[in-house]
Amino acid sequence: MFARRLFDFPSVGWRHPFADFDRLSRQMDQLTRRAMGRPGLAWQPARVFPAINLTEDKDNFYVRAELPGFKADALEISVTGKNLTITGERKTSAEGEKIRYHRKERDAGKFSRVIGLPADVDADNVAAKMVNGILTITIPKAEKAKPRQITIN
């Protein structure tokens, strides 16, 4: 690629059929790099809070969410249909009016995270516990969603 651009390789006068697409791609890359590097631009990468893991065994789904610094009574958890909703508010201490941030990664405010569950659940028997900033929610599967052992006659 370098030799082709530097010396017009393989021959003078020959033009790559996709040269315009290559040029357009390079220009789009430059535009994106400039836009992402410019301070004060409205575009921000999406942040998902809280980070979760969703796992299952034959009887239950398990949702583990990272919620450092939260108290259990500051969260609301609900199950509707095949959706689990975790809602709360993250508060940070006031740091003063006349300060200048060099880096601000700790956002404060309300959040609501809806997690789609892969099967029907027994919403009446959901259990949750918080240990060391990790919220663990155990969601039993509905009887019709559990695997059944079939006996062969």
Steps between C-alpha positions, in 0.01 A plus 500: 500500500783739592694426181187550290437844651864610503605383154157464331571128485427268311512738204456864419151568369346186653231587751367271768127449444422575867737794546214743560361276774843481664525880496148538640577249775818689601309830508225350717763362740662844528164665559411250771838541674464878499144486630586263784807696604339844504407619851148626558348285228154366583583143398591278794548125506203319650545388858297218644446503874496274685713240327326162523549130438200280421549125553275200545486145621215252455277665764596871520632807326762701690561869445809647662536878486792717611363774726788622719399734779126428474279403791235237434217739590612745227408255222172384349478162330198379306415215266236546231449226245846406373664825612693580815533870589759642740447866589688729736688822541873546534599799707845646529615745762519865405858593418460877507400775262839641408672180396626402158476138391793337325311174466138424583396137464269461799157605383216561741130477438214261456537182301269226384627179346260258331632149439313269266478147635518207255201306640190534717568543872327454833476868602356418844818329622774740389769556765771766520802561722779755508852402610803728462340712226385202293124460468400139433145434385378142482204458265334157494394372159133430443413131505425502128846648429695237695652211309319170543646153505324283242490127563536283194262203491 
